PDB file of C-alpha atoms in Angstrom:
ATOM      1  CA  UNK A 108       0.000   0.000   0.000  1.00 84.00           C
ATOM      2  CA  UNK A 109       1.326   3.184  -0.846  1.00 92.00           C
ATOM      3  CA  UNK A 110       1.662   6.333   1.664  1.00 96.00           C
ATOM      4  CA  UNK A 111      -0.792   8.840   1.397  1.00 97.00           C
ATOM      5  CA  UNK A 112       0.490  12.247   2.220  1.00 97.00           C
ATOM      6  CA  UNK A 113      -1.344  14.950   3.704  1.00 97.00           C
ATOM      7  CA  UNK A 114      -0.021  18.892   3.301  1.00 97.00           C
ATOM      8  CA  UNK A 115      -1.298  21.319   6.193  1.00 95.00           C
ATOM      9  CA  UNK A 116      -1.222  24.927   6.530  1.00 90.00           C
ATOM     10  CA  UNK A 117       1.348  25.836   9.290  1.00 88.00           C
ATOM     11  CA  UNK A 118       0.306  26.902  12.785  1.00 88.00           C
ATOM     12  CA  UNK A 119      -3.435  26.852  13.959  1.00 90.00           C
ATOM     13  CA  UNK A 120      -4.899  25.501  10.833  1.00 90.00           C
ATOM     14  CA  UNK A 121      -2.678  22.052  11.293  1.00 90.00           C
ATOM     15  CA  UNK A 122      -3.437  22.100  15.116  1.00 91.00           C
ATOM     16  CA  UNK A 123      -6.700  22.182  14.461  1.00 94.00           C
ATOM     17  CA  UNK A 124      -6.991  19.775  11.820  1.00 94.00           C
ATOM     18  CA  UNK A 125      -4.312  17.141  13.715  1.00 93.00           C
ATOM     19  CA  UNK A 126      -7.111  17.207  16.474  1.00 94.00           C
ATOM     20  CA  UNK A 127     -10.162  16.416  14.158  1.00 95.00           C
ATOM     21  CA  UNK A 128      -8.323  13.179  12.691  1.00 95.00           C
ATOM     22  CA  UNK A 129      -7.177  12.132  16.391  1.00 95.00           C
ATOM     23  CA  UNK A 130     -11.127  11.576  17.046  1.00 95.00           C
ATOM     24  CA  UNK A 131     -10.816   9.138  14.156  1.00 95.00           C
ATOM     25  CA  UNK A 132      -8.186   7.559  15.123  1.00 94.00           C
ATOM     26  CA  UNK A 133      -5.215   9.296  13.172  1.00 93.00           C
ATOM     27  CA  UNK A 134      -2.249  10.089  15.220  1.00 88.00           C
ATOM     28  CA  UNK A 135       1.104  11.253  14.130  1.00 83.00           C
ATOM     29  CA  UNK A 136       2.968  11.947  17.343  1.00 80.00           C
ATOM     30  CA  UNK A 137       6.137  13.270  15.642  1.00 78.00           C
ATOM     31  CA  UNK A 138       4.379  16.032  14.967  1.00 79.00           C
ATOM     32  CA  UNK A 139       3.961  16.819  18.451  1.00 76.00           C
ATOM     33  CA  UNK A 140       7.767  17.268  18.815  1.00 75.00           C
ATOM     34  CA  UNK A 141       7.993  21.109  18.566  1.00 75.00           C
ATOM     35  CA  UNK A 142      12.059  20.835  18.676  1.00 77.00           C
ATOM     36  CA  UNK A 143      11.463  18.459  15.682  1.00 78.00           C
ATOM     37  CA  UNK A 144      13.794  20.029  12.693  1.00 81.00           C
ATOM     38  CA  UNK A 145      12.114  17.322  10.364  1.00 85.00           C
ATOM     39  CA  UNK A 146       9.700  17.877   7.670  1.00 90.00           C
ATOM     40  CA  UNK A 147       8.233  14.590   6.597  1.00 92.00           C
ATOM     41  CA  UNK A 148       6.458  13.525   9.391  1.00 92.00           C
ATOM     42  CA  UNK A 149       5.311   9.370   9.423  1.00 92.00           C
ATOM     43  CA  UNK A 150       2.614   7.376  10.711  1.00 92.00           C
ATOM     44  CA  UNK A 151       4.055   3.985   9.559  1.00 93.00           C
ATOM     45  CA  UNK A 152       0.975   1.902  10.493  1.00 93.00           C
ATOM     46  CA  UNK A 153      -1.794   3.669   8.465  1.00 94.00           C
ATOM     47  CA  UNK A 154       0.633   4.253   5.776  1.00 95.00           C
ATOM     48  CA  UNK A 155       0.305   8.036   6.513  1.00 95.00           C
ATOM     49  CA  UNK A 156       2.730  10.979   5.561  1.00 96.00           C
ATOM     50  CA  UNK A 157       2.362  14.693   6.893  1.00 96.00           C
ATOM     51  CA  UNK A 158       4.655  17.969   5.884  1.00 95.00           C
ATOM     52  CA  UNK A 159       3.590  21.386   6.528  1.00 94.00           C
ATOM     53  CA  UNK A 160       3.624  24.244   4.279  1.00 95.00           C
ATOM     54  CA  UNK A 161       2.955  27.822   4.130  1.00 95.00           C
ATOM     55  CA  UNK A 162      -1.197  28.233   3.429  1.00 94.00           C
ATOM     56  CA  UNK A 163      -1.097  29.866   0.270  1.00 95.00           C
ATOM     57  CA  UNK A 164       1.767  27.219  -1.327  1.00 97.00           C
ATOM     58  CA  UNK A 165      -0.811  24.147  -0.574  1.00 98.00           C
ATOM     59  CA  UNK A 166      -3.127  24.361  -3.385  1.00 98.00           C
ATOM     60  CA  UNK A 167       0.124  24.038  -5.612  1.00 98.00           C
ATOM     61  CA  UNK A 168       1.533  20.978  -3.832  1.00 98.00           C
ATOM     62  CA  UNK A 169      -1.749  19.424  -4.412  1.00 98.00           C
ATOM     63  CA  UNK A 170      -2.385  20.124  -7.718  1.00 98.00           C
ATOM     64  CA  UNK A 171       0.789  18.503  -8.733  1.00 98.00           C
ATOM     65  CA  UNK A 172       0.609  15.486  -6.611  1.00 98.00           C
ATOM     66  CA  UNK A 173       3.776  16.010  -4.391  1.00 98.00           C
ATOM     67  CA  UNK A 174       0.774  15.724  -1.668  1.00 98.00           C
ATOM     68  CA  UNK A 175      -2.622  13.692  -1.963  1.00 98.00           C
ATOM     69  CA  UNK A 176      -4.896  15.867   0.505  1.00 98.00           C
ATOM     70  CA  UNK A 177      -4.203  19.077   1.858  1.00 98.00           C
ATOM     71  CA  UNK A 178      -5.714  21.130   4.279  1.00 97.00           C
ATOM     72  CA  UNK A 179      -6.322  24.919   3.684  1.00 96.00           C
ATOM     73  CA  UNK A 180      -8.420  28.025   4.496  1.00 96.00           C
ATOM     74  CA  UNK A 181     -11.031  29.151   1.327  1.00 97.00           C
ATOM     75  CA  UNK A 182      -9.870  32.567   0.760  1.00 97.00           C
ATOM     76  CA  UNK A 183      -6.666  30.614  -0.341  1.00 97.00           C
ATOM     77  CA  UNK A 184      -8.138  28.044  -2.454  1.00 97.00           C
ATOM     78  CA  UNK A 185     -10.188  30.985  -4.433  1.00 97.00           C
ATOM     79  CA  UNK A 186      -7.203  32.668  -4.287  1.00 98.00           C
ATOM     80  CA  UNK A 187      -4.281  30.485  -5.947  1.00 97.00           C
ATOM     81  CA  UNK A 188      -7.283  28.765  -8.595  1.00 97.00           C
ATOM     82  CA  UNK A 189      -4.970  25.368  -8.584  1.00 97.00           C
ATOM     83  CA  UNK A 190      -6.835  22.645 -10.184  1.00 97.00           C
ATOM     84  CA  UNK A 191      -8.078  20.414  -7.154  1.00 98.00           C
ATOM     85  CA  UNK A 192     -10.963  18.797  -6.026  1.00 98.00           C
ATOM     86  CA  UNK A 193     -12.865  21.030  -2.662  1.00 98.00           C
ATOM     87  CA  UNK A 194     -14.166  17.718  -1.070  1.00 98.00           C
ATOM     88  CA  UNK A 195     -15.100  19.013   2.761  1.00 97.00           C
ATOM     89  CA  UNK A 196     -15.687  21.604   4.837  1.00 97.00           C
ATOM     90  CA  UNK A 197     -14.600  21.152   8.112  1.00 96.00           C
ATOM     91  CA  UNK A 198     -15.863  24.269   9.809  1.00 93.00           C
ATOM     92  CA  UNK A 199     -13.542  25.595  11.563  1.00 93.00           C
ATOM     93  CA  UNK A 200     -11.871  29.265  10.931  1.00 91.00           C
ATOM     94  CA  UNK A 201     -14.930  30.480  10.195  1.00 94.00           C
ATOM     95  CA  UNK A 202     -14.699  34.187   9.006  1.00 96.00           C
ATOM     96  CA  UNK A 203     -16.049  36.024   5.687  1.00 97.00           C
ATOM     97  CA  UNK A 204     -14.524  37.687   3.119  1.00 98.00           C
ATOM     98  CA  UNK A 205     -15.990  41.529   2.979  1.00 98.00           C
ATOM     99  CA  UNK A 206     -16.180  44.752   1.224  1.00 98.00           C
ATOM    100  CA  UNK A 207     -14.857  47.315   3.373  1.00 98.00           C
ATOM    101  CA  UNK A 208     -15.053  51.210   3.977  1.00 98.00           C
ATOM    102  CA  UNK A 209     -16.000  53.918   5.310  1.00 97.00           C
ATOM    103  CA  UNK A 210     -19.773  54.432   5.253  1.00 96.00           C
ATOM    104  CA  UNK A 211     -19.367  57.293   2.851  1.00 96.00           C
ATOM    105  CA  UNK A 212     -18.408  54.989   0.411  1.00 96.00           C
ATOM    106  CA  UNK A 213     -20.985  52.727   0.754  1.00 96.00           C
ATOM    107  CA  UNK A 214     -22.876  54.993  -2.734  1.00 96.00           C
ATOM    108  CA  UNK A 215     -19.515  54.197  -4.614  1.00 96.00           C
ATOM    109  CA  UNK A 216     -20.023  50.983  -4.668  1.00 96.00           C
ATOM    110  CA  UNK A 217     -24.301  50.915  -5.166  1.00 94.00           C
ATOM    111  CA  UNK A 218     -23.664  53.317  -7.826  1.00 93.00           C
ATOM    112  CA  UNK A 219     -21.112  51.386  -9.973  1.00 91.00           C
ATOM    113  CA  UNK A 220     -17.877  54.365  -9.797  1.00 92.00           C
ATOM    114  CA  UNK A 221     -14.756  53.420 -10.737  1.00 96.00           C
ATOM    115  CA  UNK A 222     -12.893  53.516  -7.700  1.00 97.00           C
ATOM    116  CA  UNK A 223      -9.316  51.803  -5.967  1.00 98.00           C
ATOM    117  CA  UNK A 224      -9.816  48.418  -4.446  1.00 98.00           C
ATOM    118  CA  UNK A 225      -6.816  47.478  -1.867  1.00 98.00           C
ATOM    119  CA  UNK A 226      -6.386  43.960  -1.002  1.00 98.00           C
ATOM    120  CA  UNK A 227      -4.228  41.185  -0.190  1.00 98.00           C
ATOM    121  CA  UNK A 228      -6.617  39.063  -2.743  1.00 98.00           C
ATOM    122  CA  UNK A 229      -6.380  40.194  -6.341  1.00 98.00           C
ATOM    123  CA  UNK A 230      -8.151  37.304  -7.912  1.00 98.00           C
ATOM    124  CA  UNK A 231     -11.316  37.141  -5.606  1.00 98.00           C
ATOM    125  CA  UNK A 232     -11.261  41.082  -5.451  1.00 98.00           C
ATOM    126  CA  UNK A 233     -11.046  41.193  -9.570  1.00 98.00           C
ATOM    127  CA  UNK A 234     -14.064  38.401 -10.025  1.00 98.00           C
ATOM    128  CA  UNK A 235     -15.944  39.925  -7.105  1.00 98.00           C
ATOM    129  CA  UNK A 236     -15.965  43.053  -8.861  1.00 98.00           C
ATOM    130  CA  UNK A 237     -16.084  41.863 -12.127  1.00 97.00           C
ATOM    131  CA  UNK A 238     -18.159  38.895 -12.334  1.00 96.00           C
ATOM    132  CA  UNK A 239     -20.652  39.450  -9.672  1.00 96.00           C
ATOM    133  CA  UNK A 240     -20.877  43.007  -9.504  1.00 96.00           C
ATOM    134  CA  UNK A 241     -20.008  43.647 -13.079  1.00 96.00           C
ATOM    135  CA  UNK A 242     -18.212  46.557 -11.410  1.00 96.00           C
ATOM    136  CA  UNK A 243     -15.260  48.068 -12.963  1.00 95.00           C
ATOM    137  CA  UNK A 244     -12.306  48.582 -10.239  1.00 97.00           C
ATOM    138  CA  UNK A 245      -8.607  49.390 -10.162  1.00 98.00           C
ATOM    139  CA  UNK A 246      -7.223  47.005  -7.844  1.00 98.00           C
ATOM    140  CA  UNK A 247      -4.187  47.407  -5.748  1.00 98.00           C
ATOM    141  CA  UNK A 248      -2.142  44.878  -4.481  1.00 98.00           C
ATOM    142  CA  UNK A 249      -0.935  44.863  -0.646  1.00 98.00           C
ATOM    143  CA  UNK A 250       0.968  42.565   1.869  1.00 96.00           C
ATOM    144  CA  UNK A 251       0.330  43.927   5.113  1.00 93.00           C
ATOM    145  CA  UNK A 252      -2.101  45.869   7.094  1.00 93.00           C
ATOM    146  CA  UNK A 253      -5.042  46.601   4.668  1.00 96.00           C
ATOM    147  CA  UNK A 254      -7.002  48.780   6.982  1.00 96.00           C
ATOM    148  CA  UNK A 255      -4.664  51.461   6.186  1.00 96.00           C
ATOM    149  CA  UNK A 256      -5.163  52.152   2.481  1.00 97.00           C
ATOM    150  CA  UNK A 257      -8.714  53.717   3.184  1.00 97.00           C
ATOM    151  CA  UNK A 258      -7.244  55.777   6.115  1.00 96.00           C
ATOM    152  CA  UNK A 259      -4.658  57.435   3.957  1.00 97.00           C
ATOM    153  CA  UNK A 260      -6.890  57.739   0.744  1.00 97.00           C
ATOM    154  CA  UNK A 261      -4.892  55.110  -1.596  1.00 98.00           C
ATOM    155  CA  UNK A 262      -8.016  53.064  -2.132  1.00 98.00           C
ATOM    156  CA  UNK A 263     -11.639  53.963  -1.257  1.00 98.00           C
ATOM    157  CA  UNK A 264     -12.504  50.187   0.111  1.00 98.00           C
ATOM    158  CA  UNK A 265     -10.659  47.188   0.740  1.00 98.00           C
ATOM    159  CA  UNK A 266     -11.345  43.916   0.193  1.00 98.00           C
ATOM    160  CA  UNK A 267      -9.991  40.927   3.484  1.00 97.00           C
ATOM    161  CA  UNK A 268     -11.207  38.654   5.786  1.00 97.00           C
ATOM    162  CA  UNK A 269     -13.328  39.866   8.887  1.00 97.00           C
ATOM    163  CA  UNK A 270     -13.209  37.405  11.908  1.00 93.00           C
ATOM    164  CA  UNK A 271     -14.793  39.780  14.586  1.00 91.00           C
ATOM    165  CA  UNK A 272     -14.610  43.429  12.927  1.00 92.00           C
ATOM    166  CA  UNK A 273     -13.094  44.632  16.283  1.00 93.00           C
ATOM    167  CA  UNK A 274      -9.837  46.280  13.979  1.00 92.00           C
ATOM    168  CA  UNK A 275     -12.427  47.944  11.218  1.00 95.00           C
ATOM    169  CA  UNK A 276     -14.661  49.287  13.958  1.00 95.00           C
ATOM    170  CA  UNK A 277     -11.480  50.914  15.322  1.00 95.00           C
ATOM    171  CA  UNK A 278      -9.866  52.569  12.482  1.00 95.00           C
ATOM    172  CA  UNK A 279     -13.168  53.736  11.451  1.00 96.00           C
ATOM    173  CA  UNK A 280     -14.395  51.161   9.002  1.00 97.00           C
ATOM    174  CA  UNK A 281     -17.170  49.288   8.346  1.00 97.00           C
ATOM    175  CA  UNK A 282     -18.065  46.173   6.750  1.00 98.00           C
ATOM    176  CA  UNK A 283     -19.706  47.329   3.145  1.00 98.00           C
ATOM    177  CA  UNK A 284     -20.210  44.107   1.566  1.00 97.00           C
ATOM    178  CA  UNK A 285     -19.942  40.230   2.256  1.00 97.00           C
ATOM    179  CA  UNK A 286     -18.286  38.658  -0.717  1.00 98.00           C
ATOM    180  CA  UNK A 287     -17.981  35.333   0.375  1.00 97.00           C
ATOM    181  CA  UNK A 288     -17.506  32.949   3.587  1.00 97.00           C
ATOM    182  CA  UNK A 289     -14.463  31.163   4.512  1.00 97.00           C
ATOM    183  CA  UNK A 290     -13.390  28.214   6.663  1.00 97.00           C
ATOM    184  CA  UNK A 291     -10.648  25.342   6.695  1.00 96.00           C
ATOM    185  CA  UNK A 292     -11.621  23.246   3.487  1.00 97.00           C
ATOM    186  CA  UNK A 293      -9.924  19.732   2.138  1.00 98.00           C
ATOM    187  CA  UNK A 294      -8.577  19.524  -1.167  1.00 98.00           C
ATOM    188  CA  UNK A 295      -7.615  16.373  -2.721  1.00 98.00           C
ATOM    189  CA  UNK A 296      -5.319  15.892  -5.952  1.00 98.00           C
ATOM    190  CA  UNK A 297      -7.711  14.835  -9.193  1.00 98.00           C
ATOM    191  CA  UNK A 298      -5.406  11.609  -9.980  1.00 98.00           C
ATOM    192  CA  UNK A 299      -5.202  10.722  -5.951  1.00 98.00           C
ATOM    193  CA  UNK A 300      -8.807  11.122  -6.074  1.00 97.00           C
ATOM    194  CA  UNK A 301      -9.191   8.211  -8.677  1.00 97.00           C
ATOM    195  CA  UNK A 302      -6.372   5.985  -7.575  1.00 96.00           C
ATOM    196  CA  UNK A 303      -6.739   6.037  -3.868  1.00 97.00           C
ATOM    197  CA  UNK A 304     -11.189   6.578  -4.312  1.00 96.00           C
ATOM    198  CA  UNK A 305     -11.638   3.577  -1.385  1.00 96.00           C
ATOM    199  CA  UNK A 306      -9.008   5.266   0.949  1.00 96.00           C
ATOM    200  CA  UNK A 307     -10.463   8.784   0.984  1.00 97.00           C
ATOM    201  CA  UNK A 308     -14.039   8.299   0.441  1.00 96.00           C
ATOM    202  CA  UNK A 309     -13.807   6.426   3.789  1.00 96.00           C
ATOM    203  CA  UNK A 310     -11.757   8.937   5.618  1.00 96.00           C
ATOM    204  CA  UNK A 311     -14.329  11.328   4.458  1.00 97.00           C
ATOM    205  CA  UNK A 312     -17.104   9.124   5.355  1.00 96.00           C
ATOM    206  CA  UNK A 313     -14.938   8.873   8.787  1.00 96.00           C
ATOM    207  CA  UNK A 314     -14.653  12.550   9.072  1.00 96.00           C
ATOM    208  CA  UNK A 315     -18.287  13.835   8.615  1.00 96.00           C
ATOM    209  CA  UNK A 316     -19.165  12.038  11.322  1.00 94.00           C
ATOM    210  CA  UNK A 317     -17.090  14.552  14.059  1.00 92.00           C
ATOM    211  CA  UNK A 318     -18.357  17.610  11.499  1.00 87.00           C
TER     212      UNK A 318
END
């Protein structure tokens, strides 16, 4: 039997998701280790392999087979548009994905202007905007903290994920729109999911069950 190999979104995504397969009975206790330097991780028995990876780099690893399943938020999988089979949600890191302002450009966006979109998520911003809203945007592209670009007037709204709203409430913002809502999601690779069909239909079956 060959290994099937799992790819997990570093920090509280693969905590998380290490504690939903424990309930069905799938360990790996090297990956409790946090002094481990290793980054194949084995569960000999179930013929089980583990490695963790930045979030946004696990769609690509399972498009291209180097791992079967992986684990990894929405916003990422919309994001990165790898070709890979969405198989479960599994409900945790539960936020939304919103339209965000002031409320004085809440108009801008009922009234179709053209107007400057920051984000840290170009491709669901640009089909948001374009496909949904048939809105025509300029979109710029940002790495850290979003809420800013409104503040200082590069960008009438932003587009990011909104756990609580606590951070938009105090810089003055607002949520405007909901574009879409996000939580941890399985992915499996197209080939795995014809060659190894027995294997993960029943550790899906296995996993709905603690849903």
């Amino acid at each position: 039997m060959r290994y099937l190999t799992f790819a997990l979104g570093k920090g509280r995504l693969a905590e998380q998701t290490l504690k939903l397969f424990e309930k069905i009975g799938i360990t790996c206790e090297e990956m409790k280790d946090k002094g481990s330097r290793k980054l194949i991780f084995v569960n000999e028995p179930l013929k089980l392999k583990f490695f963790l990876a930045k979030g946004p780099d696990i769609p690509t690893y399972v498009e291209y087979g180097a791992a079967d399943i992986g684990v990894a938020g929405k916003d990422t999988i919309l994001e990165e548009g790898r070709k890979v089979h969405e198989v479960l949600d599994l409900g945790y890191g539960s936020c939304k994905m919103c339209v965000c302002g002031k409320e004085e450009s809440r108009p801008l966006l009922r009234h179709h202007e053209l107007i400057r979109v920051a984000t840290k998520y170009p491709n669901i911003t640009k089909d948001y905007f374009y496909n949904t809203k048939h809105q025509t945007v300029e979109i710029i592209k940002l790495n850290g903290s979003i809420e800013l670009a409104p503040i200082v007037g590069l960008a009438e709204v932003i587009v990011d994920i909104v756990e609580t709203g606590t951070t938009l409430k105090e810089n003055g913002l607002e949520v405007l729109e909901e574009v879409c809502p996000l939580s941890a999601r399985m992915i499996v690779n197209p080939v795995s999911m014809r060659m190894e069909s027995t294997r993960i239909k029943n550790l899906l079956t296995q996993l709905r069950t603690q849903i």
